[in-house]
mmCIF file of C-alpha atoms in Angstrom:
data_model
loop_
_atom_site.group_PDB
_atom_site.id
_atom_site.type_symbol
_atom_site.label_atom_id
_atom_site.label_comp_id
_atom_site.label_asym_id
_atom_site.label_seq_id
_atom_site.Cartn_x
_atom_site.Cartn_y
_atom_site.Cartn_z
ATOM 1 C CA MET A 1 40.287 158.389 43.605
ATOM 2 C CA ASP A 2 37.347 159.267 46.097
ATOM 3 C CA ILE A 3 33.955 159.660 44.399
ATOM 4 C CA SER A 4 30.944 160.669 46.209
ATOM 5 C CA ARG A 5 28.034 158.620 45.991
ATOM 6 C CA ARG A 6 25.923 161.695 44.246
ATOM 7 C CA THR A 7 28.764 162.331 41.656
ATOM 8 C CA PHE A 8 28.475 158.632 40.847
ATOM 9 C CA LEU A 9 24.827 158.677 40.448
ATOM 10 C CA ALA A 10 24.913 161.841 38.445
ATOM 11 C CA GLY A 11 27.508 160.396 36.053
ATOM 12 C CA SER A 12 25.479 157.026 35.806
ATOM 13 C CA GLY A 13 22.264 159.049 34.994
ATOM 14 C CA LEU A 14 24.135 160.957 32.097
ATOM 15 C CA LEU A 15 25.582 157.740 30.670
ATOM 16 C CA ALA A 16 22.205 155.971 30.750
ATOM 17 C CA GLY A 17 20.466 159.149 28.959
ATOM 18 C CA THR A 18 23.155 159.219 26.374
ATOM 19 C CA SER A 19 22.804 155.357 25.610
ATOM 20 C CA LEU A 20 18.955 155.901 25.294
ATOM 21 C CA LEU A 21 19.168 158.697 22.803
ATOM 22 C CA ALA A 22 21.749 156.619 20.838
ATOM 23 C CA GLY A 23 19.335 153.851 20.514
ATOM 24 C CA CYS A 24 16.569 155.977 19.281
ATOM 25 C CA GLY A 25 18.357 156.419 16.094
ATOM 26 C CA CYS A 26 19.634 160.063 16.472
ATOM 27 C CA SER A 27 22.892 159.157 14.824
ATOM 28 C CA GLN A 28 23.085 156.479 12.042
ATOM 29 C CA SER A 29 25.986 155.165 10.425
ATOM 30 C CA PRO A 30 26.133 155.311 6.688
ATOM 31 C CA LYS A 31 24.667 151.528 6.272
ATOM 32 C CA ASP A 32 21.911 152.347 8.641
ATOM 33 C CA GLN A 33 21.080 155.355 6.616
ATOM 34 C CA GLU A 34 20.974 153.325 3.335
ATOM 35 C CA GLU A 35 18.799 150.613 5.052
ATOM 36 C CA THR A 36 16.463 153.244 6.542
ATOM 37 C CA GLY A 37 15.899 155.169 3.282
ATOM 38 C CA ALA A 38 17.750 158.297 4.398
ATOM 39 C CA GLN A 39 19.794 158.189 1.179
ATOM 40 C CA ASN A 40 16.739 157.997 -0.883
ATOM 41 C CA PRO A 41 14.379 161.063 -0.458
ATOM 42 C CA ASN A 42 11.722 159.614 -3.006
ATOM 43 C CA GLN A 43 10.882 157.072 -0.601
ATOM 44 C CA TYR A 44 9.239 159.905 1.575
ATOM 45 C CA LYS A 45 6.901 161.063 -1.331
ATOM 46 C CA SER A 46 3.981 159.332 0.325
ATOM 47 C CA LEU A 47 4.480 161.713 3.349
ATOM 48 C CA LEU A 48 3.657 164.769 0.878
ATOM 49 C CA LEU A 49 0.340 166.323 1.911
ATOM 50 C CA ASP A 50 -2.524 165.500 -0.302
ATOM 51 C CA MET A 51 -3.484 169.248 -1.219
ATOM 52 C CA THR A 52 -7.056 167.801 -2.430
ATOM 53 C CA ARG A 53 -8.145 166.709 0.893
ATOM 54 C CA TRP A 54 -8.813 169.747 2.884
ATOM 55 C CA HIS A 55 -11.862 170.947 4.755
ATOM 56 C CA TYR A 56 -12.841 174.403 5.281
ATOM 57 C CA ASP A 57 -14.522 176.176 8.514
ATOM 58 C CA LYS A 58 -16.295 179.383 6.742
ATOM 59 C CA GLU A 59 -16.894 180.831 10.003
ATOM 60 C CA ARG A 60 -13.298 180.935 11.352
ATOM 61 C CA ASP A 61 -11.719 180.915 7.939
ATOM 62 C CA LEU A 62 -9.392 177.999 8.128
ATOM 63 C CA TYR A 63 -8.615 175.076 6.336
ATOM 64 C CA TYR A 64 -7.890 171.587 8.160
ATOM 65 C CA GLN A 65 -6.835 168.069 7.688
ATOM 66 C CA LEU A 66 -7.288 165.400 10.573
ATOM 67 C CA ASN A 67 -5.502 162.218 11.464
ATOM 68 C CA ILE A 68 -2.645 162.345 8.895
ATOM 69 C CA PRO A 69 0.143 159.597 9.394
ATOM 70 C CA TYR A 70 3.354 161.356 9.847
ATOM 71 C CA CYS A 71 5.686 158.406 9.306
ATOM 72 C CA LEU A 72 6.111 155.642 6.850
ATOM 73 C CA HIS A 73 5.621 152.785 9.208
ATOM 74 C CA PRO A 74 3.628 153.752 12.277
ATOM 75 C CA ALA A 75 3.979 151.607 15.200
ATOM 76 C CA MET A 76 0.748 152.735 16.793
ATOM 77 C CA THR A 77 -1.439 154.429 14.212
ATOM 78 C CA GLN A 78 -3.875 155.942 17.021
ATOM 79 C CA TYR A 79 -0.750 158.294 17.910
ATOM 80 C CA GLU A 80 1.533 158.725 15.142
ATOM 81 C CA THR A 81 -0.608 161.075 13.403
ATOM 82 C CA VAL A 82 -1.022 164.920 12.790
ATOM 83 C CA SER A 83 -4.104 167.291 12.690
ATOM 84 C CA LEU A 84 -3.217 170.473 10.785
ATOM 85 C CA TYR A 85 -5.116 173.765 10.851
ATOM 86 C CA VAL A 86 -4.231 176.589 8.004
ATOM 87 C CA PRO A 87 -5.193 180.238 7.947
ATOM 88 C CA GLY A 88 -7.682 180.707 5.177
ATOM 89 C CA PRO A 89 -5.718 183.423 3.479
ATOM 90 C CA TYR A 90 -2.825 181.021 3.032
ATOM 91 C CA PHE A 91 -4.789 179.182 0.250
ATOM 92 C CA SER A 92 -6.403 179.483 -3.160
ATOM 93 C CA ALA A 93 -9.037 176.731 -2.914
ATOM 94 C CA GLU A 94 -11.396 174.940 -5.400
ATOM 95 C CA LYS A 95 -14.457 172.996 -3.919
ATOM 96 C CA THR A 96 -14.595 169.507 -4.913
ATOM 97 C CA SER A 97 -17.261 166.596 -4.153
ATOM 98 C CA SER A 98 -15.039 165.407 -1.073
ATOM 99 C CA GLY A 99 -13.853 169.010 0.181
ATOM 100 C CA TYR A 100 -11.438 171.365 -1.063
ATOM 101 C CA SER A 101 -8.341 171.357 -3.377
ATOM 102 C CA CYS A 102 -6.080 173.777 -2.361
ATOM 103 C CA LYS A 103 -2.969 175.822 -3.718
ATOM 104 C CA LEU A 104 -0.513 177.813 -1.655
ATOM 105 C CA ASN A 105 -1.201 181.664 -2.110
ATOM 106 C CA LYS A 106 1.795 183.385 -1.749
ATOM 107 C CA LYS A 107 0.268 186.804 -1.726
ATOM 108 C CA GLY A 108 -1.955 185.465 1.349
ATOM 109 C CA VAL A 109 -1.283 187.521 4.452
ATOM 110 C CA CYS A 110 -2.824 186.654 7.928
ATOM 111 C CA GLY A 111 -1.949 188.621 10.874
ATOM 112 C CA ASP A 112 1.867 189.538 10.758
ATOM 113 C CA PHE A 113 2.733 186.583 8.617
ATOM 114 C CA THR A 114 2.595 185.950 4.674
ATOM 115 C CA ALA A 115 1.970 182.215 3.652
ATOM 116 C CA GLY A 116 5.633 181.481 2.834
ATOM 117 C CA ARG A 117 7.060 182.708 6.407
ATOM 118 C CA ALA A 118 4.111 181.439 8.617
ATOM 119 C CA PRO A 119 5.476 179.831 11.720
ATOM 120 C CA VAL A 120 4.086 176.426 12.597
ATOM 121 C CA LEU A 121 3.060 176.185 16.126
ATOM 122 C CA VAL A 122 3.206 172.855 17.767
ATOM 123 C CA PRO A 123 1.426 172.402 21.264
ATOM 124 C CA ILE A 124 3.252 169.502 23.391
ATOM 125 C CA ASN A 125 0.793 168.230 26.025
ATOM 126 C CA CYS A 126 2.422 165.194 27.281
ATOM 127 C CA SER A 127 3.730 166.053 30.606
ATOM 128 C CA GLY A 128 5.614 163.148 32.173
ATOM 129 C CA TYR A 129 6.101 161.210 28.813
ATOM 130 C CA ASP A 130 2.430 160.524 28.520
ATOM 131 C CA PRO A 131 0.695 160.002 25.278
ATOM 132 C CA GLN A 132 -0.776 162.594 23.070
ATOM 133 C CA ALA A 133 -3.389 161.690 20.403
ATOM 134 C CA ALA A 134 -3.828 163.942 17.482
ATOM 135 C CA GLN A 135 -7.535 165.149 16.804
ATOM 136 C CA THR A 136 -9.744 162.792 14.991
ATOM 137 C CA LYS A 137 -12.609 165.173 14.995
ATOM 138 C CA TYR A 138 -12.889 168.941 14.080
ATOM 139 C CA GLU A 139 -12.640 170.667 17.550
ATOM 140 C CA PRO A 140 -11.363 174.305 16.837
ATOM 141 C CA ASP A 141 -11.765 175.704 20.455
ATOM 142 C CA GLY A 142 -8.737 176.867 21.790
ATOM 143 C CA LEU A 143 -6.846 176.991 18.649
ATOM 144 C CA GLU A 144 -8.605 179.667 16.344
ATOM 145 C CA ALA A 145 -7.044 182.688 18.292
ATOM 146 C CA TYR A 146 -3.587 181.267 16.974
ATOM 147 C CA VAL A 147 -4.816 180.562 13.532
ATOM 148 C CA GLN A 148 -6.272 184.044 13.112
ATOM 149 C CA LYS A 149 -2.782 185.412 14.126
ATOM 150 C CA GLY A 150 -1.347 183.755 11.300
ATOM 151 C CA TYR A 151 0.238 180.770 12.717
ATOM 152 C CA ILE A 152 -0.255 177.207 11.071
ATOM 153 C CA TYR A 153 -1.529 175.013 13.923
ATOM 154 C CA ALA A 154 -0.433 171.156 14.126
ATOM 155 C CA VAL A 155 -1.434 168.815 16.716
ATOM 156 C CA CYS A 156 0.953 166.043 16.876
ATOM 157 C CA GLY A 157 0.188 162.660 18.428
ATOM 158 C CA CYS A 158 2.796 160.434 20.002
ATOM 159 C CA ARG A 159 3.337 157.441 22.019
ATOM 160 C CA GLY A 160 3.625 157.536 25.823
ATOM 161 C CA LYS A 161 5.999 156.004 28.468
ATOM 162 C CA ASN A 162 3.744 153.034 28.903
ATOM 163 C CA ASP A 163 2.332 152.311 25.360
ATOM 164 C CA GLY A 164 4.668 149.153 24.544
ATOM 165 C CA PHE A 165 2.778 145.828 24.466
ATOM 166 C CA ALA A 166 2.786 142.432 23.437
ATOM 167 C CA SER A 167 1.336 141.726 19.875
ATOM 168 C CA THR A 168 0.742 138.839 17.717
ATOM 169 C CA TYR A 169 0.604 141.265 14.751
ATOM 170 C CA SER A 170 4.295 142.445 15.201
ATOM 171 C CA SER A 171 7.066 139.965 13.635
ATOM 172 C CA GLU A 172 8.931 140.496 17.020
ATOM 173 C CA GLY A 173 6.000 139.936 19.306
ATOM 174 C CA PHE A 174 6.102 143.555 20.738
ATOM 175 C CA VAL A 175 4.770 146.736 19.316
ATOM 176 C CA PRO A 176 7.418 149.444 20.736
ATOM 177 C CA GLY A 177 6.689 152.344 22.851
ATOM 178 C CA GLY A 178 7.781 153.621 26.276
ATOM 179 C CA PHE A 179 10.415 156.169 26.893
ATOM 180 C CA PRO A 180 11.981 157.504 24.472
ATOM 181 C CA ALA A 181 9.242 156.736 22.023
ATOM 182 C CA THR A 182 7.509 160.027 22.962
ATOM 183 C CA LEU A 183 10.529 161.998 21.804
ATOM 184 C CA CYS A 184 11.215 159.861 18.614
ATOM 185 C CA ASP A 185 7.617 160.379 17.790
ATOM 186 C CA LEU A 186 7.379 164.173 18.009
ATOM 187 C CA LYS A 187 11.026 164.321 16.181
ATOM 188 C CA SER A 188 9.217 162.335 13.203
ATOM 189 C CA ALA A 189 6.228 164.728 13.298
ATOM 190 C CA ILE A 190 8.564 167.801 13.295
ATOM 191 C CA ARG A 191 10.371 166.122 10.213
ATOM 192 C CA PHE A 192 6.961 165.710 8.486
ATOM 193 C CA LEU A 193 6.092 169.175 8.915
ATOM 194 C CA ARG A 194 9.385 170.435 7.744
ATOM 195 C CA LEU A 195 9.148 168.352 4.610
ATOM 196 C CA ASN A 196 5.676 169.830 3.995
ATOM 197 C CA PHE A 197 6.109 173.335 5.004
ATOM 198 C CA ASN A 198 9.682 174.340 4.083
#
C-alpha cells in the first residue's frame, strides 16, 4: 500500500490528538467515575454558589462575586477560578454586614431575558492555549454592555500550555499544566456554571 508523507502525518496528528483527549478524562470507566465522585453528586455541594457573598454596583445595577474556585481540587488556584456578574433585576437582595444576600427573582427581566432564561456569556481570551486569569478585583469596563442586555457574564480562568512546574507541595513532585489543561479547565468551569445556573 502506497501512503504519501502528507497522509501519514495527518493520520498521526489525528491519533495523537485523540489520545490526548482520552488522557484528559473525557471518557471514564465506571470504576474511574466512582473514584472521582461522578456517581456521588453530594460531593459537589461545596461548588454551589454562596448566595450570601454578593457585592453590588448600584451605578451599573449588577451583582458580582470574584475569584470563586470552580473545581474541588484546583491544581493552580491563581487560574482555576471564575468571576461572575449578574444583572440586578435577576436578584432580590438584602444588605448584610459583608455584602448582599441574594435570592433569584423569577419575575426579574433585563433586556430580552428573564432570570430563569438568561444566557451565560463566557469570554475566552486564551489564544494559542495561553493562560487566562479570572478577575480578582472589580473591573466592570467592557462587560457592562453585556450585563445591561441581560447576559450573565462569567470570566473563567484557566491554565496555559506552559503552566506545568516542579513542586515540593505536590505528592507527585509536579503540578500539572500544559496542553490540554486549558481545555480541561474551561470544561470544568462550564460544568460549574451548569451546576449553578441550570
